[in-house]
Coordinates of C-alpha atoms in Angstrom, one line a residue:
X155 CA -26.2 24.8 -79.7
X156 CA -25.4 28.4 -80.9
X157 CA -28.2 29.6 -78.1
X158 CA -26.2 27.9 -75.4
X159 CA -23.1 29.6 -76.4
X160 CA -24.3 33.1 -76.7
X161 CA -26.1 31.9 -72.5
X162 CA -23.1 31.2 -71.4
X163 CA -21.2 34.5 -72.9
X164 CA -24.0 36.2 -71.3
X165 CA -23.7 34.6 -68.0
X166 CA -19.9 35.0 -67.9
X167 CA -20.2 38.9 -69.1
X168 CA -22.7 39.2 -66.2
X169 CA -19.9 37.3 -63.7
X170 CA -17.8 39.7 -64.7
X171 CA -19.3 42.8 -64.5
X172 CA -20.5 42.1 -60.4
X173 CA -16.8 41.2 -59.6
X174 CA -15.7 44.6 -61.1
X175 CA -18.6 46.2 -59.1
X176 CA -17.1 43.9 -55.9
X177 CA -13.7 45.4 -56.4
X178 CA -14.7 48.7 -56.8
X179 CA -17.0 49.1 -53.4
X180 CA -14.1 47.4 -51.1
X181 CA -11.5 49.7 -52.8
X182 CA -13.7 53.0 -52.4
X183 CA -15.6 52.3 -49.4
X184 CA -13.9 49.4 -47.3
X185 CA -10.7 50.8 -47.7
X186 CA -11.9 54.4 -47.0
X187 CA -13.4 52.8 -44.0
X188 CA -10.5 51.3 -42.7
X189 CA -8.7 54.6 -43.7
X190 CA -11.0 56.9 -41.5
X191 CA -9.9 54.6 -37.7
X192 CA -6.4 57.2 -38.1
X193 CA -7.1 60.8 -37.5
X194 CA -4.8 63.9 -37.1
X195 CA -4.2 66.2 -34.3
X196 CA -2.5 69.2 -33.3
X197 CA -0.8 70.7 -30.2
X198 CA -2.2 73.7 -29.1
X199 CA 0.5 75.5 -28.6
X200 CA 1.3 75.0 -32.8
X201 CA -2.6 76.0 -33.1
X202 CA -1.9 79.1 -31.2
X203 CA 1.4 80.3 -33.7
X204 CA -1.0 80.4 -36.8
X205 CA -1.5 83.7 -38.4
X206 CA -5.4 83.8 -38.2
X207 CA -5.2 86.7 -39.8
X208 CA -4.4 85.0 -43.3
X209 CA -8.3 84.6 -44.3
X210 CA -8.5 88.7 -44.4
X211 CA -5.3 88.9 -46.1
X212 CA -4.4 90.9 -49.7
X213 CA -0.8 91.3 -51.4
X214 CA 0.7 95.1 -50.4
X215 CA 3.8 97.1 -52.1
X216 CA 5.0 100.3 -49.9
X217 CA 5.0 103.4 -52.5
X218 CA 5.6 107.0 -51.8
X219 CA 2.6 109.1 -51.1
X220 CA 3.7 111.6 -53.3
X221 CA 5.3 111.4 -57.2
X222 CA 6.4 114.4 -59.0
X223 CA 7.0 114.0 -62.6
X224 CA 9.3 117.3 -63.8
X225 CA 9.2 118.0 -67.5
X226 CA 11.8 120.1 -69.8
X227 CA 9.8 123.3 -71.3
X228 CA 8.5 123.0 -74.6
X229 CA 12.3 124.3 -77.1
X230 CA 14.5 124.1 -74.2
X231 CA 17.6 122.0 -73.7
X232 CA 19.1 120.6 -70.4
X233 CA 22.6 121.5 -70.0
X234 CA 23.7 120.0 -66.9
X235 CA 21.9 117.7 -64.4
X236 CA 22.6 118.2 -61.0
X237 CA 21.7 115.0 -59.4
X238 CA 21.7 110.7 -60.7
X239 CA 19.4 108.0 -60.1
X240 CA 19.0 106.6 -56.3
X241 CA 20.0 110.1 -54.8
X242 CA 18.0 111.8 -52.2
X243 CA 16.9 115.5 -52.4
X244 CA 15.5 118.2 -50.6
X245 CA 13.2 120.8 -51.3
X246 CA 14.6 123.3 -53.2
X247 CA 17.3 121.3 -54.6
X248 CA 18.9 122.2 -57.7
X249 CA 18.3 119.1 -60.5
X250 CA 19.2 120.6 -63.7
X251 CA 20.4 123.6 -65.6
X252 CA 18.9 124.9 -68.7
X253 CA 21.3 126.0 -71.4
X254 CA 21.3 129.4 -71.7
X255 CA 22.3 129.4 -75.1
X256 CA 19.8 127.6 -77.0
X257 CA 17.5 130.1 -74.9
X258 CA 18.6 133.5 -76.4
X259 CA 18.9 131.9 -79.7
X260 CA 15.2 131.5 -79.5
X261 CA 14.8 134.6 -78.1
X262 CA 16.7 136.2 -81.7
X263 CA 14.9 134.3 -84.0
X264 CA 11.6 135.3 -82.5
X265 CA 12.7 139.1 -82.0
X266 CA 13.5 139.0 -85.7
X267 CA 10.3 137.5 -86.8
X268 CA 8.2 140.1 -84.7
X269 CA 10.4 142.8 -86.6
X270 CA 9.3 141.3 -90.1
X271 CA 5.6 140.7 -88.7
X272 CA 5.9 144.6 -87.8
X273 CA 6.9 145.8 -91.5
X274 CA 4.6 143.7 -93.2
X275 CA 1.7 145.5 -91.6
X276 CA 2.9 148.6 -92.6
X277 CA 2.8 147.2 -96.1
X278 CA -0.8 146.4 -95.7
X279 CA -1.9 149.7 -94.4
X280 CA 0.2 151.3 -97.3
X281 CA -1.9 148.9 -100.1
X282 CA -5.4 149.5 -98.1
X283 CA -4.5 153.3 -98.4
X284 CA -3.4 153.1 -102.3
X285 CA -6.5 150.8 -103.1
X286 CA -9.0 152.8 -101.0
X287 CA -8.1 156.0 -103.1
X288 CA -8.0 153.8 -106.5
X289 CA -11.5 153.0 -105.3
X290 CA -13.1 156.5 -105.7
X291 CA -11.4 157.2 -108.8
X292 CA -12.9 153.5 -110.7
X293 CA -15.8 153.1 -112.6
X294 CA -19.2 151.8 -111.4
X295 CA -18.3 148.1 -112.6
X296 CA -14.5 148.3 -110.7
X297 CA -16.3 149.4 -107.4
X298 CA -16.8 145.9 -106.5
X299 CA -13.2 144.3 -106.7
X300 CA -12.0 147.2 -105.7
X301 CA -14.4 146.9 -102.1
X302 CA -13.5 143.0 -102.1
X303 CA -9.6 143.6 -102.1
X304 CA -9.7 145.7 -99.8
X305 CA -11.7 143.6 -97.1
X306 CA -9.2 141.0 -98.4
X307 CA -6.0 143.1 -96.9
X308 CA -8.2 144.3 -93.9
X309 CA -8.6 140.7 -92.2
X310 CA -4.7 140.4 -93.3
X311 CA -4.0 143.2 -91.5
X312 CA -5.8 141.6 -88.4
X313 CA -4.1 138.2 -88.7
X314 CA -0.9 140.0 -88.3
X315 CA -1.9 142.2 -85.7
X316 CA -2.8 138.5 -83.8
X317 CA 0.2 137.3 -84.8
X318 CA 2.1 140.2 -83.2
X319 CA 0.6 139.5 -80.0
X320 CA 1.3 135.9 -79.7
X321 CA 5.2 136.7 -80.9
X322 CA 5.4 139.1 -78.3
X323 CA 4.8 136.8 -76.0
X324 CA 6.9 134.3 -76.6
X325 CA 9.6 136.9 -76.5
X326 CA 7.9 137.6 -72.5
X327 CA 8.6 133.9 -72.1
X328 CA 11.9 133.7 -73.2
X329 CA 13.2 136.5 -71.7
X330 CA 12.0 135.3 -68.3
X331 CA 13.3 131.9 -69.3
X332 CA 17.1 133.8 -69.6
X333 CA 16.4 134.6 -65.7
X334 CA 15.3 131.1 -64.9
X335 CA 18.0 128.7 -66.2
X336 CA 17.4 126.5 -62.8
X337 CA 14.9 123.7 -61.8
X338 CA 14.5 122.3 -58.6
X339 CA 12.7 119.6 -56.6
X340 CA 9.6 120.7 -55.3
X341 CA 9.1 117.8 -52.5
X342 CA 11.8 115.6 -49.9
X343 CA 12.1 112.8 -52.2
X344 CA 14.5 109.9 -53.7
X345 CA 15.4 110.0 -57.7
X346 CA 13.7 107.1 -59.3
X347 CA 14.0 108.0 -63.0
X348 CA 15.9 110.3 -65.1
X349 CA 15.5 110.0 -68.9
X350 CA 18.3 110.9 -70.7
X351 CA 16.9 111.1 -74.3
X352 CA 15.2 114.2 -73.5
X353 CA 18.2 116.3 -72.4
X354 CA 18.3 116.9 -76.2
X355 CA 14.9 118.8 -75.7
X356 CA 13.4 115.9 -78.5
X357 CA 10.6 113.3 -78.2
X358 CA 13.3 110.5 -79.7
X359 CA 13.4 107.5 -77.5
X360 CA 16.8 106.8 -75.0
X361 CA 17.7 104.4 -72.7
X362 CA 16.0 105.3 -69.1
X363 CA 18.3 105.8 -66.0
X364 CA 15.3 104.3 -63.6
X365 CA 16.3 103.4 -59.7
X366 CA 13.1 100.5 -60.1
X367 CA 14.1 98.2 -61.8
X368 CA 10.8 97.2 -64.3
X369 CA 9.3 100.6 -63.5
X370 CA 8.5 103.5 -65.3
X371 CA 5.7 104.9 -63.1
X372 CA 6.0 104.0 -59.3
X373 CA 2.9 106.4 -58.9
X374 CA -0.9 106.0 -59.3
X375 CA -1.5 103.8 -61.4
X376 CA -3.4 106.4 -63.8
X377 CA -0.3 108.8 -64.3
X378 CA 1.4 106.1 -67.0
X379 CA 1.4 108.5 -69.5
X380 CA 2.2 111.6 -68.1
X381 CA 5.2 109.7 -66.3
X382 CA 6.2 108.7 -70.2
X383 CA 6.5 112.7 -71.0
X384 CA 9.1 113.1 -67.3
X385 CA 12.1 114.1 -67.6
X386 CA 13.2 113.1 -63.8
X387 CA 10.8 111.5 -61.5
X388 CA 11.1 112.0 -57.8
X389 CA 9.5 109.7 -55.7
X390 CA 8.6 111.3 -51.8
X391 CA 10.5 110.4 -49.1
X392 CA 9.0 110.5 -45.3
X393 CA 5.4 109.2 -45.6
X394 CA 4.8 106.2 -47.6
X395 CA 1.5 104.6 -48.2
X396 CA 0.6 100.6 -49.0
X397 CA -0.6 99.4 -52.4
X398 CA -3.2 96.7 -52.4
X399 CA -5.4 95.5 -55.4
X400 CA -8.9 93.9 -55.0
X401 CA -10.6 91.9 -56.5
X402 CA -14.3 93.5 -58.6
X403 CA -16.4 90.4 -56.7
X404 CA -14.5 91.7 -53.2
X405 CA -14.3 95.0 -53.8
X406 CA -17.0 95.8 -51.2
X407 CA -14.9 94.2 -48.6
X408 CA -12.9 97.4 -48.6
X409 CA -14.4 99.8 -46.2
X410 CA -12.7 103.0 -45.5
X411 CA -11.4 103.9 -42.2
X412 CA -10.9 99.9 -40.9
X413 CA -8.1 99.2 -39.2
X414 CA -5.3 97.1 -40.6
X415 CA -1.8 95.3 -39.6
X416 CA 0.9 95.3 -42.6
X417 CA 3.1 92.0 -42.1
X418 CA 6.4 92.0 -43.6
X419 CA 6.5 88.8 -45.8
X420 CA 10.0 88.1 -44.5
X421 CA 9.3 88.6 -40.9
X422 CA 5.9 87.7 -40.1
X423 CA 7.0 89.2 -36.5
X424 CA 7.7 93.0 -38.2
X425 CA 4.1 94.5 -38.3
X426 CA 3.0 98.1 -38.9
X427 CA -0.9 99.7 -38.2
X428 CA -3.3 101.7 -40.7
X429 CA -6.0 102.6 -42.0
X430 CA -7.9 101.3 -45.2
X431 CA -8.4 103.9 -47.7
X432 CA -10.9 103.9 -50.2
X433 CA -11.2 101.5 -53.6
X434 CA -10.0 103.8 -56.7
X435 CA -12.4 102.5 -59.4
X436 CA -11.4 105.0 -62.0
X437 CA -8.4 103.1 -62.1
X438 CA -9.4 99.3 -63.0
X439 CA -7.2 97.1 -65.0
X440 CA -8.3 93.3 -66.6
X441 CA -7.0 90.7 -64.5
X442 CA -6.6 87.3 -66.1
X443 CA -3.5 85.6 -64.1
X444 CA -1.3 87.0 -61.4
X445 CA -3.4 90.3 -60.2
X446 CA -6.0 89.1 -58.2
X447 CA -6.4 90.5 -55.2
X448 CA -7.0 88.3 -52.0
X449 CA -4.5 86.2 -50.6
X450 CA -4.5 83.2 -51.6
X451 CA -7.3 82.7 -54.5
X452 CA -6.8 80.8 -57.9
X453 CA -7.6 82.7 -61.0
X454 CA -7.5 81.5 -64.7
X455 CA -7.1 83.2 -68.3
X456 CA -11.0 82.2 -69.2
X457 CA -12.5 85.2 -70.6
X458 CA -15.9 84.5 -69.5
X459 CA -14.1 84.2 -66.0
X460 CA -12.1 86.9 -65.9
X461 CA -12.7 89.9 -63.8
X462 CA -11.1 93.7 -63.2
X463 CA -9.0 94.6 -60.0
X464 CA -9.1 97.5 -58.3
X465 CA -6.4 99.5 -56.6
X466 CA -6.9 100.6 -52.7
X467 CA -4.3 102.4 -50.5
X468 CA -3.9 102.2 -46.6
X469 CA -2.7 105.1 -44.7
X470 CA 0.5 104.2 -42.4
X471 CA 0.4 105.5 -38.5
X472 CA 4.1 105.0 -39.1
X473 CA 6.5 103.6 -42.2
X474 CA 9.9 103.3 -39.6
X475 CA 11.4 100.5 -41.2
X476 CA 9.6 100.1 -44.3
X477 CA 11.3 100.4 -47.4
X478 CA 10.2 101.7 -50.7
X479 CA 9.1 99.1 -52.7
X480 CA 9.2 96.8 -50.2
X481 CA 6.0 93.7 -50.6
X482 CA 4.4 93.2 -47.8
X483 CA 0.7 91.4 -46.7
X484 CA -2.3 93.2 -45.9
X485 CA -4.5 92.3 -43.3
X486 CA -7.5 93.5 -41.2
X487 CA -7.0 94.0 -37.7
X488 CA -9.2 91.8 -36.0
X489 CA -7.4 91.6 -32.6
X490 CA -5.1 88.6 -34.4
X491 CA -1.6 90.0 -32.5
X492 CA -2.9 90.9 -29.3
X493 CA -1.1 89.4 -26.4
X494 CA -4.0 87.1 -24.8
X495 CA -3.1 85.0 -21.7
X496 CA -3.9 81.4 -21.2
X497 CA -5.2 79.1 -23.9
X498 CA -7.5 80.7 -26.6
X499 CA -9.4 78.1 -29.4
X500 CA -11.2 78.6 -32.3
X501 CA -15.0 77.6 -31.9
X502 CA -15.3 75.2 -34.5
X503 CA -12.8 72.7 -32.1
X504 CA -15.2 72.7 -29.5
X505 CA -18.3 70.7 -29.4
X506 CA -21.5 71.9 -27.8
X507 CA -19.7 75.1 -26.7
X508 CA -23.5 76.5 -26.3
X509 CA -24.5 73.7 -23.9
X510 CA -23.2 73.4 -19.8
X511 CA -21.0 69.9 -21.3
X512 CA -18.7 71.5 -23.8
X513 CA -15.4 69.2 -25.0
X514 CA -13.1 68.5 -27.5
X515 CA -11.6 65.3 -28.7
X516 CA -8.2 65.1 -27.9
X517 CA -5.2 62.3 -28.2
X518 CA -4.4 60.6 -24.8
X519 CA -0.7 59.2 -23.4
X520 CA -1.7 56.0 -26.0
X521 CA -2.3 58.7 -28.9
X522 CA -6.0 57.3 -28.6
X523 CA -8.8 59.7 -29.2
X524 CA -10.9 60.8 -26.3
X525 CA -13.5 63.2 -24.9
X526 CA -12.2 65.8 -22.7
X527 CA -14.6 68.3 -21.1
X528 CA -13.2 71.8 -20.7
X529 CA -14.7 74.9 -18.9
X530 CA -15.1 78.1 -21.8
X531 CA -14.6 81.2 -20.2
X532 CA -14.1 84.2 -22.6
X533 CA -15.6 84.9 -26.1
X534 CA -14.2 86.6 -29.2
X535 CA -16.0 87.6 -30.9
X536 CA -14.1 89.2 -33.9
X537 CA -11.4 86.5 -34.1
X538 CA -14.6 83.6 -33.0
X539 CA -12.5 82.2 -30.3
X540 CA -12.9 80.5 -26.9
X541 CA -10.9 81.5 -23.8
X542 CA -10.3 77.5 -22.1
X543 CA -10.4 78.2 -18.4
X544 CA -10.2 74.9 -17.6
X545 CA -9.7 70.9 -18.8
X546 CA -6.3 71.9 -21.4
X547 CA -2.6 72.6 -21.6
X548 CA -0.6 73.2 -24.8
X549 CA 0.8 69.8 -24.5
X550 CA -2.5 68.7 -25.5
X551 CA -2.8 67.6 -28.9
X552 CA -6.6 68.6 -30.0
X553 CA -8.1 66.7 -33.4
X554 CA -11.0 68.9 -35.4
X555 CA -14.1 67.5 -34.7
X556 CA -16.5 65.3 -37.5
X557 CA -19.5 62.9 -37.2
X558 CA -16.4 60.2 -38.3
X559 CA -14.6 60.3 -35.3
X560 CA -14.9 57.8 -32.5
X561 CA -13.1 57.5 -29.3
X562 CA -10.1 54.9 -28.8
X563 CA -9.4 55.8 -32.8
X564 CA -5.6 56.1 -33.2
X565 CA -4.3 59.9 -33.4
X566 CA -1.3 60.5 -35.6
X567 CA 0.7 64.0 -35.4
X568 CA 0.1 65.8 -37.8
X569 CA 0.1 70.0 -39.1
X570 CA -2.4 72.3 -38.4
X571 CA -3.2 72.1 -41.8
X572 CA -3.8 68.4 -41.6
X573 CA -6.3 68.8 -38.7
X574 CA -8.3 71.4 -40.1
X575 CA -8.1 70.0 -43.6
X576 CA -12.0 68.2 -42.2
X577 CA -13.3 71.5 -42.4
X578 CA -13.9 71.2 -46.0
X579 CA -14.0 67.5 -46.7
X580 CA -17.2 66.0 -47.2
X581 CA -18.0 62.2 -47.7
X582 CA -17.5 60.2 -51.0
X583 CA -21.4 59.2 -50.9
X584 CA -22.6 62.9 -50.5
X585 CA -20.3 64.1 -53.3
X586 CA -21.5 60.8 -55.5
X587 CA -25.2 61.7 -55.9
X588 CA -26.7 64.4 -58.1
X589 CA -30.2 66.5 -56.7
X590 CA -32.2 63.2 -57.4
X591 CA -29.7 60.5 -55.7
X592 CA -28.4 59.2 -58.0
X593 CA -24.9 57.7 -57.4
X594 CA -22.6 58.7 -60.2
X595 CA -19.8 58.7 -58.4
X596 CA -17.9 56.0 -60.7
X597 CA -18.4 58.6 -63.2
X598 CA -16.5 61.1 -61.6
X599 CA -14.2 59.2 -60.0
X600 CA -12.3 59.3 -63.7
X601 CA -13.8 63.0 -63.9
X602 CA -16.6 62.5 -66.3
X603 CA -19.8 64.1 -66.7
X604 CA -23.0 61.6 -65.7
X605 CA -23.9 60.8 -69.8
X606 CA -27.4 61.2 -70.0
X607 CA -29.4 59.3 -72.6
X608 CA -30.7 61.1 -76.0
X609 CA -33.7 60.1 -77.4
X610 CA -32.2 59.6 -80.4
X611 CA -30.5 56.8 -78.6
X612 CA -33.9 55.5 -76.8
X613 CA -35.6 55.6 -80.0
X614 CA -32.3 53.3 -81.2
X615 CA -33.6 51.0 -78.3
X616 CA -37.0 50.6 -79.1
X617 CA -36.6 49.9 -82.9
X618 CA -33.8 47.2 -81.7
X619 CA -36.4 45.6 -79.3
X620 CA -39.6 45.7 -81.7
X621 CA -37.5 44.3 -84.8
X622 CA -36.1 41.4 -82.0
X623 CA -32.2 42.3 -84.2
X624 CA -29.0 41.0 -81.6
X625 CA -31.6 40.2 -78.6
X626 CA -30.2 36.8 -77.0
X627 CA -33.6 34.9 -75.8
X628 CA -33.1 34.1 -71.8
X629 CA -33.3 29.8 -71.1
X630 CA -36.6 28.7 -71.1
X631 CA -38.2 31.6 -73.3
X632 CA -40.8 30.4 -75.9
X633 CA -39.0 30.3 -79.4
X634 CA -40.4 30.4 -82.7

């Protein structure tokens, strides 16, 4: 009775396990199936008005091409500044007035020390005088301290004389400096930073009059410190350049000299031509999160994943209309905003474009999918695009093509986007099996890794089989 039990939990266990199988293959393949008879499509004329040139695409920043980072001189203090934050200047511009005071102070106190430096070597050459005539008057056994005391005042004498010297010239300095109360801007240029704590002519922090907001150093990137040591910075005004970083794996895509389009992120319509510059790698920084490079890529805070970026510049043909500071995209020119007549596609829409039959699939007056044979005329090489002489109108709503699609299936409007989305898809069976095909794919479905079996576990097996412990016979075995 108790073997007829444990059957029939068996059986029902069993029942249950191929209706859960059942459920699973009509909900992940018939209804996928079923799903598949819709596909997307696109008019032409919305195909057209994508930026193609998003693939090549890296984050920008317009910066000056020049930063000049004035300093106070070492024991001088600022009297007056001439100019705030946010003003333009010229060359030759007076920013800020020394005080004159504090200058001829200086010039006293070191006048009066070169006066005291000059009497205490006439001290020594008075005691090298007395000892050296003590000296030839002392016994044999006095010669020697004698010799050593006077070596001894000798190299004092020396140090003096050095010392003399080096007053003297910072007397030169300072008297100069009495002449030259006056600073001023050596470039064209906009204030960006003017740090009041130093007027004092001390190292002590202050509060930082900066025009960018977040900034202390709109320069390259390496002059961080020196910028912390400014006084006033002036950023140039006239010629800017665009900031870009890259990312180390990309980093080759840089190549000096290529042509580029700056987009304004606002306007995508506002553009502006360059050059690419070189990749500055003496200037790296770690980039775990928000600094990488290319337009568009993920990044994550995993140390084995993270990577260095790279800053490159690109040389403007013109900055009218750019501002300072201003974001903006980077992107290579590949012929992307050039004025092309007629309708222009992207090769992977057409289907045996190397053959005398080319088409596309298209949606008809039904919005049902259909072949429509078009004449290619024109190739593009850079941007890998087909000039349609013949067989479309940008009307026409165009659907990408895959092995899937069948004509008569219904078409649905959708983005571009959408439509090109079946670029990257690829079927639930091909994702579901491993390199030996196996089909894990209810494994992954809930994002888990295939389990494989340890031999510990096998070995588990085996004893459970050989000792016959929890086996069930099957109806009809021999018992004992």
């Amino acid at each position: 009775m108790k073997k007829r039990i444990l059957i029939a939990f068996g059986i029902l266990i069993l029942a249950a396990g191929i209706g859960a199988g059942g459920w699973y293959y009509y909900t992940h393949h018939a209804g996928s199936k079923s799903g598949s008879d819709t596909v997307y499509v696109t008019k032409i004329s919305k195909l057209s008005e994508m930026d193609s040139g998003v693939e090549n695409r890296y984050a920008g920043v317009v910066e000056p091409q020049e930063t000049v980072q004035v300093k106070i001189e070492s024991g001088r203090k600022v009297k007056e500044v001439q100019v705030k934050t946010g003003e333009e200047v010229k060359k030759g511009q007076l920013l800020f007035q020394y005080d004159l005071g504090s200058i001829q102070q200086s010039l006293q106190e070191a006048q009066l020390a070169l006066d005291r430096l000059k009497n205490e070597a006439l001290s020594i050459s008075d005691q090298i005088t007395t000892l050296e005539a003590e000296k030839k008057k002392a016994t044999a056994d006095n010669q020697l301290s004698y010799t050593i005391e006077i070596e001894t005042q000798k190299m004092n004498l020396k140090k003096n004389e050095y010392d003399q010297k080096s007053k003297q010239a910072e007397i030169e300095k300072l008297s100069q400096a009495t002449q030259n109360t006056e600073v001023r801007s050596e470039i064209d240029g906009v204030i960006q930073k003017i740090d009041t704590s130093k007027m004092g002519g001390d190292d002590s922090d202050g509060v930082d009059d900066t025009l960018t907001e977040g900034s202390s150093d709109s320069g390259d990137s390496g002059s961080g410190d020196s910028s912390s040591n400014a006084f006033i910075t002036i950023l140039s005004t006239g010629a800017y350049r665009v900031k870009g970083t890259v990312n180390e794996v990309n980093r080759d895509s840089i190549i000096e000299g290529t042509p580029v389009i700056i987009r304004s992120r606002v306007d995508s319509s506002k553009t502006w031509k360059g050059t690419m510059g070189s990749v500055d790698m003496d200037n790296s920084a770690s980039n775990n999160s928000s600094d990488m490079a290319m337009f568009g890529m993920s990044s994550t805070s995993d140390d084995q994943t993270s990577s260095s970026t790279y800053p490159f510049y690109v040389n403007l043909d013109s900055s009218d209309g750019l501002m300072l500071g201003q974001h903006v995209y980077i992107e290579l020119d590949e012929g992307q905003d050039d004025n092309k007549v007629g309708i222009w596609l992207n090769d992977y829409f057409i289907v045996d474009a190397d053959t005398d039959s080319p088409y596309v699939w298209i949606a008809d007056a039904g919005n049902k999918l259909v072949k429509r044979d078009v004449v290619l005329g024109q190739y593009d090489e850079n941007l890998a695009e087909y000039e349609i002489a013949d067989g479309l109108t940008e009307k026409d709503k165009i659907a990408f093509p895959t092995d899937e699609l069948k004509e008569g299936m219904s078409a649905v409007e959708g983005t571009a986007d959408q439509t090109t989305s079946a670029m990257w898809d690829t079927s639930d069976e091909e994702d579901s099996l491993d390199e030996s095909g196996e089909d894990y794919s209810d494994l992954e479905s809930d994002g888990a890794e295939p389990e494989m079996i340890e031999d510990s576990d096998m070995t588990d097996v085996t004893d459970d089989i050989s000792s016959g412990d929890d086996l069930v016979p099957m109806e009809g075995a021999p018992t004992e």
